[in-house]
Coordinates of C-alpha atoms in Angstrom, one line a residue:
M25 CA 0.0 0.0 0.0
D26 CA 2.9 2.3 0.9
K27 CA 4.6 1.5 -2.3
L28 CA 1.4 2.2 -4.3
S29 CA 0.9 5.5 -2.6
S30 CA 4.5 6.5 -3.2
S31 CA 4.2 5.6 -6.9
E32 CA 1.0 7.6 -7.3
S33 CA 2.6 10.5 -5.4
S34 CA 5.6 10.5 -7.8
R35 CA 3.4 10.3 -10.8
T36 CA 1.3 13.2 -9.5
T37 CA 4.4 15.3 -8.8
A38 CA 5.8 14.5 -12.2
H39 CA 2.7 15.8 -14.0
E40 CA 2.3 18.9 -11.9
P41 CA 2.9 22.0 -14.0
Q42 CA 6.2 23.7 -13.1
T43 CA 6.2 27.4 -12.2
T44 CA 8.8 29.8 -13.6
W45 CA 10.5 29.8 -10.2
H46 CA 10.8 26.0 -10.3
R47 CA 12.2 26.0 -13.8
V48 CA 14.8 28.7 -12.9
R49 CA 15.7 26.8 -9.7
D50 CA 16.1 23.5 -11.5
S51 CA 18.2 25.0 -14.3
F52 CA 21.1 25.4 -11.8
K53 CA 21.2 21.7 -11.1
R54 CA 24.1 19.8 -12.6
A55 CA 23.5 18.5 -16.1
E56 CA 23.8 14.7 -16.6
S57 CA 27.2 13.8 -18.0
P58 CA 27.5 11.4 -20.9
T59 CA 28.4 7.9 -19.8
I60 CA 31.8 6.6 -20.6
P61 CA 32.3 2.9 -21.3
E62 CA 34.2 0.9 -18.6
S63 CA 36.8 -0.2 -21.1
T64 CA 37.9 3.4 -21.7
S65 CA 41.4 4.0 -20.4
A66 CA 42.3 6.9 -18.1
L67 CA 44.2 8.6 -20.9
D68 CA 41.3 8.4 -23.2
I69 CA 39.0 9.9 -20.6
K70 CA 41.3 12.9 -20.3
I71 CA 41.5 13.3 -24.1
E72 CA 37.7 12.9 -24.4
G73 CA 37.0 15.2 -21.5
A74 CA 36.5 18.4 -23.5
E75 CA 34.3 16.5 -26.0
N76 CA 32.1 15.1 -23.2
S77 CA 31.5 18.5 -21.7
D78 CA 30.2 19.7 -25.1
G79 CA 27.1 17.5 -24.5
N80 CA 26.3 19.7 -21.5
L81 CA 27.0 23.1 -23.1
N82 CA 24.0 24.4 -25.1
K83 CA 24.6 24.4 -28.9
S84 CA 22.5 27.5 -29.6
L85 CA 24.9 30.1 -30.9
K86 CA 23.5 31.1 -34.3
K87 CA 25.4 31.7 -37.6
R88 CA 24.7 35.5 -37.5
Q89 CA 26.1 35.7 -34.0
L90 CA 29.3 33.8 -34.8
Q91 CA 29.8 36.0 -37.9
M92 CA 29.4 39.2 -35.9
I93 CA 31.6 37.9 -33.1
A94 CA 34.3 37.2 -35.7
L95 CA 33.8 40.6 -37.4
G96 CA 33.5 42.9 -34.4
G97 CA 34.1 40.9 -31.3
C98 CA 36.8 42.1 -28.9
V99 CA 37.3 45.3 -30.8
G100 CA 37.6 47.8 -27.9
S101 CA 40.1 49.8 -25.9
G102 CA 43.1 48.4 -27.8
L103 CA 41.9 50.1 -31.0
F104 CA 39.8 53.0 -29.7
I105 CA 42.1 54.1 -26.9
G106 CA 45.3 52.1 -27.1
S107 CA 46.0 53.4 -30.7
G108 CA 46.5 56.9 -29.2
P109 CA 49.7 56.1 -27.2
A110 CA 50.9 53.9 -30.1
L111 CA 50.5 56.9 -32.5
A112 CA 52.4 59.1 -30.0
T113 CA 55.2 56.4 -29.6
G114 CA 55.7 55.4 -33.2
G115 CA 54.0 57.9 -35.5
P116 CA 51.4 57.2 -38.3
G117 CA 53.9 55.2 -40.4
A118 CA 54.8 52.9 -37.5
L119 CA 51.1 52.6 -36.7
L120 CA 50.3 51.1 -40.1
I121 CA 53.4 48.9 -40.3
G122 CA 52.8 47.5 -36.8
W123 CA 49.2 46.6 -37.4
A124 CA 49.9 45.3 -40.9
V125 CA 52.6 42.9 -39.7
V126 CA 50.6 41.6 -36.7
S127 CA 47.5 41.3 -38.9
S128 CA 49.4 39.2 -41.4
F129 CA 50.3 36.4 -39.0
L130 CA 47.0 36.8 -37.1
Y131 CA 45.2 35.9 -40.3
C132 CA 47.4 32.8 -40.7
T133 CA 46.7 31.9 -37.1
M134 CA 43.0 32.2 -37.5
Q135 CA 43.0 30.0 -40.6
S136 CA 44.9 27.3 -38.6
L137 CA 42.3 27.6 -35.9
A138 CA 39.5 27.3 -38.4
E139 CA 40.9 24.0 -39.6
L140 CA 41.4 22.5 -36.1
A141 CA 38.0 23.8 -34.9
A142 CA 36.2 22.5 -37.9
V143 CA 37.6 19.0 -37.3
F144 CA 37.5 19.1 -33.5
P145 CA 34.8 21.5 -32.3
V146 CA 35.6 20.8 -28.6
S147 CA 35.4 23.0 -25.5
G148 CA 38.4 25.1 -24.7
S149 CA 40.0 24.6 -28.1
F150 CA 43.4 26.1 -27.5
A151 CA 44.4 24.2 -24.3
T152 CA 42.8 21.0 -25.7
Y153 CA 44.7 21.1 -29.0
S154 CA 47.9 21.8 -27.2
T155 CA 47.4 18.9 -24.9
R156 CA 46.5 16.5 -27.7
F157 CA 48.9 17.5 -30.4
V158 CA 51.9 19.1 -28.6
D159 CA 52.5 18.3 -24.9
P160 CA 50.2 18.0 -21.8
S161 CA 52.4 20.3 -19.8
W162 CA 52.3 22.9 -22.6
G163 CA 48.5 22.5 -22.7
F164 CA 48.4 23.1 -19.0
A165 CA 50.6 26.2 -19.2
I166 CA 48.7 27.7 -22.2
G167 CA 45.3 26.9 -20.8
W168 CA 45.9 28.5 -17.4
N169 CA 47.7 31.5 -18.9
Y170 CA 44.7 32.1 -21.2
A171 CA 42.3 31.7 -18.3
L172 CA 44.3 34.2 -16.3
F173 CA 44.2 36.6 -19.2
W174 CA 40.4 36.6 -19.4
V175 CA 39.7 36.6 -15.6
I176 CA 41.9 39.7 -15.2
V177 CA 40.4 41.5 -18.2
L178 CA 37.0 41.7 -16.4
P179 CA 38.0 44.1 -13.6
L180 CA 40.2 46.1 -16.1
E181 CA 37.3 46.6 -18.5
L182 CA 34.8 47.4 -15.6
V183 CA 37.1 50.2 -14.4
A184 CA 37.8 51.5 -17.9
S185 CA 34.0 51.6 -18.6
S186 CA 33.3 53.5 -15.4
M187 CA 36.1 56.0 -16.3
T188 CA 34.6 56.4 -19.8
I189 CA 31.3 57.5 -18.2
Q190 CA 33.3 60.4 -16.7
F191 CA 33.6 61.8 -20.3
W192 CA 30.2 63.4 -19.6
Q193 CA 31.4 64.8 -16.2
S194 CA 29.0 62.8 -14.1
D195 CA 28.8 63.6 -10.4
I196 CA 28.1 59.9 -9.7
N197 CA 30.9 58.1 -8.0
T198 CA 33.0 55.8 -10.3
V199 CA 32.4 52.9 -8.0
V200 CA 28.7 53.1 -8.5
W201 CA 29.2 52.7 -12.3
V202 CA 31.5 49.8 -11.6
A203 CA 28.7 48.1 -9.5
I204 CA 26.1 48.7 -12.3
F205 CA 28.3 47.3 -15.0
Y206 CA 29.4 44.4 -12.8
V207 CA 25.8 43.3 -12.3
F208 CA 24.9 43.8 -15.9
I209 CA 27.8 41.6 -17.3
L210 CA 27.2 38.8 -14.8
G211 CA 23.4 38.9 -15.6
L212 CA 24.2 38.5 -19.3
N213 CA 26.4 35.4 -18.6
L214 CA 23.8 33.9 -16.3
C215 CA 21.5 34.0 -19.3
G216 CA 23.7 31.3 -20.9
N217 CA 25.3 31.5 -24.3
K218 CA 22.1 33.1 -25.6
G219 CA 22.8 36.1 -23.5
F220 CA 26.4 36.2 -24.5
G221 CA 25.6 35.7 -28.2
E222 CA 22.9 38.3 -28.5
A223 CA 25.0 40.9 -26.5
E224 CA 28.0 40.3 -28.7
F225 CA 25.8 40.5 -31.8
V226 CA 24.3 43.9 -30.8
A227 CA 27.7 45.3 -29.6
S228 CA 29.4 44.2 -32.9
V229 CA 26.7 45.9 -35.0
I230 CA 27.2 49.1 -33.0
K231 CA 30.9 48.9 -33.4
V232 CA 30.7 48.3 -37.2
L233 CA 28.3 51.2 -37.6
G234 CA 30.5 53.4 -35.4
V235 CA 33.7 52.6 -37.3
V236 CA 32.1 53.0 -40.8
G237 CA 30.6 56.3 -39.7
F238 CA 34.0 57.5 -38.4
N239 CA 35.7 56.6 -41.6
I240 CA 33.2 58.5 -43.7
L241 CA 33.5 61.5 -41.4
A242 CA 37.3 61.2 -41.5
I243 CA 37.4 61.4 -45.3
V244 CA 35.2 64.6 -45.1
L245 CA 37.6 66.1 -42.5
I246 CA 40.7 65.2 -44.4
C247 CA 39.3 66.9 -47.5
G248 CA 38.6 70.1 -45.6
G249 CA 35.0 69.6 -44.3
G250 CA 35.9 70.6 -40.7
K251 CA 37.0 73.8 -39.0
S252 CA 40.7 72.9 -39.4
G253 CA 40.3 73.2 -43.2
F254 CA 42.1 71.0 -45.7
I255 CA 44.3 68.5 -43.8
G256 CA 45.5 66.1 -46.5
A257 CA 48.8 64.4 -45.6
K258 CA 50.4 67.4 -43.8
Y259 CA 50.8 65.5 -40.6
W260 CA 52.9 62.9 -42.5
Y261 CA 55.3 65.6 -43.4
H262 CA 55.2 67.6 -40.1
P263 CA 55.8 66.3 -37.5
G264 CA 56.5 63.2 -39.8
A265 CA 55.6 59.6 -40.3
F266 CA 57.9 58.1 -37.6
S267 CA 58.6 59.5 -34.1
A268 CA 61.1 57.0 -32.8
G269 CA 62.5 55.1 -35.8
F270 CA 62.8 51.3 -35.6
K271 CA 62.3 51.1 -31.9
G272 CA 59.1 53.0 -32.2
V273 CA 57.8 50.5 -34.8
V274 CA 58.7 47.6 -32.4
S275 CA 56.8 49.3 -29.5
V276 CA 53.8 49.6 -31.8
L277 CA 53.9 45.9 -32.6
V278 CA 53.2 45.1 -28.9
T279 CA 50.2 47.5 -28.8
A280 CA 48.9 46.0 -32.1
V281 CA 49.0 42.5 -30.6
Y282 CA 47.1 43.7 -27.5
S283 CA 44.5 45.5 -29.6
L284 CA 43.9 42.3 -31.7
A285 CA 43.8 40.0 -28.6
G286 CA 40.6 38.1 -28.3
T287 CA 40.2 37.5 -32.0
E288 CA 40.8 33.8 -31.3
L289 CA 37.8 33.8 -28.9
I290 CA 35.6 32.6 -31.9
G291 CA 37.4 29.2 -31.5
L292 CA 35.9 28.7 -28.1
T293 CA 32.4 29.1 -29.6
A294 CA 32.8 26.0 -31.8
A295 CA 31.4 23.6 -29.1
E296 CA 28.3 25.8 -28.8
S297 CA 27.4 26.4 -32.4
S298 CA 23.9 25.4 -33.4
G299 CA 25.0 24.7 -36.9
D300 CA 27.7 22.4 -38.3
P301 CA 31.0 23.8 -37.0
S302 CA 32.8 22.5 -40.1
I303 CA 30.8 24.9 -42.2
V304 CA 29.7 27.8 -39.9
L305 CA 33.0 28.4 -38.2
P306 CA 35.4 28.7 -41.2
K307 CA 32.9 31.1 -42.8
A308 CA 32.8 33.1 -39.6
I309 CA 36.6 33.2 -39.3
K310 CA 36.9 34.4 -42.9
Q311 CA 35.2 37.6 -41.6
V312 CA 38.5 38.3 -39.7
F313 CA 40.0 39.5 -43.0
W314 CA 37.3 42.2 -43.3
R315 CA 37.7 43.0 -39.7
I316 CA 41.4 43.6 -40.1
M317 CA 40.8 45.8 -43.2
L318 CA 37.8 47.8 -42.0
F319 CA 38.5 48.2 -38.3
Y320 CA 42.3 48.4 -38.3
M321 CA 44.0 49.2 -41.6
V322 CA 41.5 51.7 -43.1
T323 CA 40.6 53.3 -39.7
L324 CA 44.1 53.7 -38.5
T325 CA 45.1 55.2 -41.8
M326 CA 42.4 57.8 -41.2
V327 CA 43.6 58.4 -37.7
G328 CA 47.2 59.0 -38.9
F329 CA 45.9 61.7 -41.3
L330 CA 43.8 63.4 -38.7
V331 CA 45.9 63.4 -35.5
P332 CA 49.6 64.4 -35.3
Y333 CA 51.8 62.1 -33.2
D334 CA 53.0 65.1 -31.1
S335 CA 49.5 66.1 -30.0
K336 CA 49.6 66.7 -26.2
K337 CA 46.1 65.3 -26.0
L338 CA 47.3 61.8 -26.9
V339 CA 49.4 61.5 -23.7
G340 CA 47.6 64.1 -21.5
H341 CA 45.2 61.6 -20.0
A342 CA 45.2 58.1 -18.5
S343 CA 45.4 55.4 -21.1
S344 CA 42.0 54.1 -20.2
D345 CA 40.4 57.6 -20.5
A346 CA 38.2 58.0 -23.6
S347 CA 39.4 61.6 -24.0
A348 CA 42.8 60.3 -24.9
S349 CA 41.2 58.4 -27.8
P350 CA 42.6 59.6 -31.2
F351 CA 39.1 59.1 -32.5
V352 CA 37.5 61.5 -30.1
I353 CA 40.5 63.9 -30.5
A354 CA 40.0 63.9 -34.3
I355 CA 36.2 64.6 -34.0
N356 CA 36.8 67.4 -31.5
A357 CA 39.4 69.0 -33.8
G358 CA 36.9 68.9 -36.6
G359 CA 34.6 71.2 -34.5
I360 CA 31.7 68.8 -34.4
K361 CA 30.1 69.1 -30.9
V362 CA 27.6 66.2 -30.8
L363 CA 29.6 63.4 -32.4
P364 CA 32.3 63.0 -29.6
S365 CA 29.6 62.0 -27.2
I366 CA 28.1 59.6 -29.7
F367 CA 31.4 58.0 -30.4
N368 CA 32.1 57.7 -26.7
V369 CA 29.0 55.5 -26.5
V370 CA 30.6 53.2 -29.1
V371 CA 33.7 53.1 -26.9
L372 CA 31.6 52.3 -23.8
V373 CA 29.7 49.5 -25.6
S374 CA 33.0 48.1 -26.8
L375 CA 34.5 48.0 -23.3
L376 CA 31.4 46.3 -21.8
A377 CA 31.3 43.8 -24.7
I378 CA 34.9 42.8 -23.9
G379 CA 34.0 42.5 -20.2
N380 CA 31.1 40.2 -21.3
S381 CA 33.6 38.1 -23.4
S382 CA 36.0 37.8 -20.6
V383 CA 33.5 35.9 -18.4
Y384 CA 32.6 33.7 -21.3
G385 CA 36.3 33.1 -22.3
F386 CA 37.4 32.3 -18.7
S387 CA 34.5 30.0 -17.8
R388 CA 34.9 27.9 -21.0
T389 CA 38.7 27.7 -20.8
I390 CA 38.7 26.5 -17.2
L391 CA 35.9 24.1 -17.9
A392 CA 38.1 22.4 -20.6
L393 CA 41.0 22.4 -18.2
A394 CA 38.9 20.7 -15.5
D395 CA 37.6 18.1 -18.0
Q396 CA 41.2 17.2 -18.9
G397 CA 42.2 16.9 -15.3
L398 CA 44.3 20.0 -15.4
A399 CA 42.1 22.1 -13.1
P400 CA 40.0 21.3 -9.9
S401 CA 37.0 19.1 -10.8
I402 CA 34.6 21.7 -9.4
F403 CA 35.1 23.8 -12.6
S404 CA 33.6 21.0 -14.7
Y405 CA 30.2 21.8 -13.2
V406 CA 27.8 22.6 -16.0
D407 CA 24.1 23.2 -15.1
R408 CA 21.1 22.1 -17.0
A409 CA 21.0 25.5 -18.8
G410 CA 24.5 24.8 -20.2
R411 CA 26.3 27.3 -17.9
P412 CA 29.7 26.5 -16.4
L413 CA 28.6 27.9 -13.1
A414 CA 31.9 27.4 -11.1
G415 CA 33.9 29.3 -13.8
I416 CA 31.3 32.1 -13.9
A417 CA 31.4 32.3 -10.0
L418 CA 35.2 32.6 -9.9
A419 CA 35.2 35.2 -12.6
A420 CA 32.6 37.1 -10.6
F421 CA 34.8 36.8 -7.5
V422 CA 37.9 38.1 -9.3
G423 CA 35.7 40.8 -10.8
L424 CA 35.3 42.3 -7.4
L425 CA 38.9 43.7 -7.8
S426 CA 37.3 46.3 -10.0
F427 CA 36.2 48.1 -6.8
C428 CA 39.9 49.0 -6.3
A429 CA 38.8 51.9 -8.5
A430 CA 38.2 53.7 -5.2
S431 CA 41.8 53.1 -4.1
P432 CA 44.7 55.5 -4.8
K433 CA 46.7 52.3 -5.6
Q434 CA 44.4 51.4 -8.5
S435 CA 46.8 51.9 -11.4
E436 CA 49.6 50.0 -9.6
V437 CA 47.3 47.0 -8.7
F438 CA 46.0 46.7 -12.3
A439 CA 49.5 47.1 -13.8
W440 CA 50.7 44.0 -11.9
L441 CA 47.5 42.1 -12.5
M442 CA 47.9 42.7 -16.3
A443 CA 51.6 41.7 -16.1
L444 CA 50.6 38.2 -15.0
S445 CA 49.2 37.4 -18.4
G446 CA 50.4 40.4 -20.5
L447 CA 52.0 38.1 -23.1
S448 CA 49.1 35.6 -23.1
T449 CA 48.0 36.5 -26.6
L450 CA 51.4 35.8 -28.1
F451 CA 51.6 32.4 -26.4
T452 CA 48.0 31.5 -27.3
W453 CA 48.5 32.3 -31.0
F454 CA 51.8 30.5 -31.0
S455 CA 50.2 27.5 -29.4
V456 CA 47.4 27.4 -32.0
C457 CA 49.9 27.4 -34.9
L458 CA 52.2 24.9 -33.2
A459 CA 49.2 22.5 -32.6
H460 CA 48.2 22.9 -36.3
L461 CA 51.8 22.1 -37.4
R462 CA 51.9 19.1 -35.2
F463 CA 48.5 17.9 -36.3
R464 CA 49.5 18.2 -40.0
W465 CA 52.8 16.3 -39.3
G466 CA 50.8 13.6 -37.5
M467 CA 48.5 13.3 -40.5
Q468 CA 51.5 12.9 -42.8
R469 CA 53.3 10.4 -40.5
Q470 CA 50.1 8.2 -40.2
G471 CA 49.5 8.4 -43.9
R472 CA 46.2 10.2 -43.6
D473 CA 44.6 12.1 -46.5
L474 CA 43.9 15.8 -46.1
M475 CA 40.6 15.2 -47.9
E476 CA 39.4 13.7 -44.5
L477 CA 39.3 17.3 -43.2
P478 CA 36.0 19.2 -43.6
Y479 CA 38.0 22.4 -44.0
T480 CA 41.7 23.0 -44.7
A481 CA 43.5 26.3 -43.8
L482 CA 43.8 28.6 -46.8
T483 CA 47.3 29.4 -45.7
G484 CA 48.3 25.7 -45.2
W485 CA 51.0 24.6 -42.8
I486 CA 53.3 27.3 -44.3
G487 CA 51.0 29.9 -42.7
S488 CA 51.4 28.3 -39.3
L489 CA 55.2 28.2 -39.7
Y490 CA 55.2 31.8 -40.7
S491 CA 53.1 32.8 -37.7
C492 CA 55.3 30.8 -35.3
V493 CA 58.5 32.6 -36.5
C494 CA 56.8 36.0 -36.4
L495 CA 55.5 35.4 -32.9
V496 CA 58.9 34.4 -31.6
V497 CA 60.5 37.5 -33.2
V498 CA 57.8 39.7 -31.5
L499 CA 58.4 38.0 -28.2
C500 CA 62.2 38.8 -28.6
F501 CA 61.4 42.4 -29.5
Q502 CA 59.1 42.7 -26.4
F503 CA 62.1 41.5 -24.3
W504 CA 64.2 44.2 -25.8
T505 CA 61.7 47.0 -25.2
A506 CA 61.0 45.7 -21.7
L507 CA 64.7 45.7 -20.8
F508 CA 65.4 49.0 -22.6
P509 CA 62.2 51.0 -22.6
L510 CA 61.8 53.7 -25.2
G511 CA 63.2 57.0 -23.9
K512 CA 63.9 55.5 -20.4
Q513 CA 66.7 53.9 -18.5
P514 CA 66.5 50.1 -17.7
D515 CA 64.3 49.5 -14.8
A516 CA 63.5 46.1 -13.1
K517 CA 59.9 47.1 -12.3
V518 CA 59.2 48.2 -15.9
F519 CA 60.8 45.0 -17.2
F520 CA 58.6 42.6 -15.1
E521 CA 55.5 44.7 -15.7
N522 CA 56.0 44.0 -19.4
Y523 CA 57.6 40.5 -19.3
L524 CA 56.2 38.8 -16.2
G525 CA 53.7 36.8 -18.4
A526 CA 56.6 34.8 -20.0
V527 CA 57.9 33.9 -16.5
V528 CA 54.4 32.8 -15.5
V529 CA 54.0 30.5 -18.6
L530 CA 57.5 29.0 -17.9
L531 CA 56.5 28.4 -14.2
F532 CA 53.3 26.7 -15.2
F533 CA 55.1 24.5 -17.8
V534 CA 57.9 23.4 -15.5
G535 CA 55.6 23.1 -12.5
H536 CA 53.4 20.6 -14.4
K537 CA 56.5 18.6 -15.5
I538 CA 57.6 18.3 -11.8
Y539 CA 54.1 17.5 -10.6
S540 CA 53.5 14.8 -13.3
R541 CA 57.1 13.5 -12.8
K542 CA 57.4 13.1 -16.6
L543 CA 60.0 15.1 -18.4
N544 CA 59.3 13.9 -22.0
T545 CA 55.6 14.0 -22.6
I546 CA 55.6 15.3 -26.2
V547 CA 52.9 13.5 -28.0
P548 CA 54.4 11.0 -30.5
L549 CA 53.3 11.6 -34.1
D550 CA 52.9 7.9 -34.7
T551 CA 50.3 7.4 -32.0
M552 CA 48.7 10.9 -32.0
D553 CA 44.9 10.7 -31.7
L554 CA 43.5 12.2 -34.9
D555 CA 39.9 11.2 -34.5
T556 CA 38.5 11.7 -31.0
G557 CA 36.2 14.8 -30.9
R558 CA 35.1 14.7 -34.6
R559 CA 31.4 15.5 -35.0
N560 CA 31.4 13.5 -38.3
N561 CA 33.2 10.2 -38.1
D562 CA 32.2 9.0 -41.5
L563 CA 35.5 9.8 -43.2
E564 CA 34.5 8.4 -46.6
L565 CA 31.5 10.7 -46.7
V566 CA 33.7 13.7 -45.8
K567 CA 36.1 12.7 -48.6
Q568 CA 33.3 12.4 -51.1
E569 CA 31.9 15.8 -50.1
N570 CA 35.3 17.4 -50.4
Y571 CA 36.0 15.9 -53.8
E572 CA 32.6 17.3 -55.0
K573 CA 33.5 20.8 -53.5
L574 CA 36.9 20.7 -55.2
A575 CA 35.3 19.8 -58.6
A576 CA 32.8 22.7 -58.2
Y577 CA 35.6 25.1 -57.2
R578 CA 37.7 24.2 -60.2
A579 CA 34.7 24.9 -62.5
M580 CA 34.2 28.4 -61.0
P581 CA 35.3 31.5 -63.0
W582 CA 38.3 33.3 -61.4
Y583 CA 36.3 36.1 -59.9
K584 CA 34.1 33.7 -58.0
K585 CA 37.2 31.9 -56.7
V586 CA 38.4 35.3 -55.3
I587 CA 35.0 35.9 -53.7
N588 CA 35.0 32.4 -52.3
F589 CA 38.4 33.0 -50.8
L590 CA 37.3 36.2 -49.1
V591 CA 33.7 35.4 -48.0

């Protein structure tokens, strides 16, 4: 009788309609993890860890969201504000050379990432690829360094956003704005990847419109449409194209890398794409070419024409202050009263969007590390709504550092925080290219056909090799400028503020070697796992589709081939 009553009770409860509160409450419960066969080895479990977590993450990011993330995502203070000090340091010529060089190997890096992500759309792609194709200790170091980068970016962007508000000379305390933006960003991430995707889509649209609008206005001002009259190329002659020669160009390279940091974030979205990653992701990553041309090369050319590198306004404010933005300086110089405020809104939206990306990037990276056994298991907690709650919670906790904005030691605190992962972007891009090279070598050693790949990098393995060489050179240049700062005497504090990130990566790498008690853990090419994590394991079908695509491509007229390459 008791059993019957219990059964009836459970059926009644199961059929009771759930309220919104119950649905919200239950969404925070742990999602059911996919079962792993008992015969699976411990090594296979670690390799498959990131893939298994993908079953818990919601695959709801839409094609339009991925395309806009690739086009306008992570465009923020590095371009709108950081380009000001870079212009003052190197001049307009150095500005273009620096961004052109960095953009060239970034494009190759993104093509390598497109190939790997199309084949293996797994969570935490960078750390996972490094662990599988290079070395587990290297994967540990890169994964944690990338996670550190994003978790530190959140408080930095919150403070920068609150300072940007002061452009309108608000009487509201800066800390109040920090609190408002803090709650807003965490709220977006608690909405799952839908909140992240839609926020990034809207922010990217605003940034695209803002940059296109600025470029049109810049042409008008250069041609004499502003109160300064005809400008033309006079600032290229006086004060000149270069302010500090070769060393100035080298200094600009570092700023260019920082401004383009986060472009690789699109790779983390592969596991949460609603469409076929082998189709959607490469198309989205192709947008990076247009992002480089529109946002950086064209726009920075305009900035170099409109603002002289010796302008006192470029260095007269804190680097995170929107009034130091060369964009705002150019608009003000043109005598247009309303547009500086409008463009400042674009800057603010950009900063908040990067803050939103930082929580997403950190939570997904540390989730992948936990699934590979390279981080505490608590960070593998993914709820029924597909949110890696433990990672979001830790990001929220570290985000409280943003309230240091009320402290007179604010700049010193953030300088050292940023130093912890200041070179993260260089190591992350290098890791992507190295993993791609190792993957291609593994394919060759095991006699595998490249036609098994749903997408092959347009720049091939040569592009990855080129990027690796360039990144090592930039790292060496960074060491030089950190040791001998431009216009200053050598200073230990300045050196470690600029190069501590390399020491952190080395400590992570060596620390993992010591902890694992294995010195040689480089993945052998002969036994490299080239299949785990594929969404489509029917290799014959993939080959057939690729041969059909190749035949169709060869039949295209030349102009369609060019369009296909770029779009």
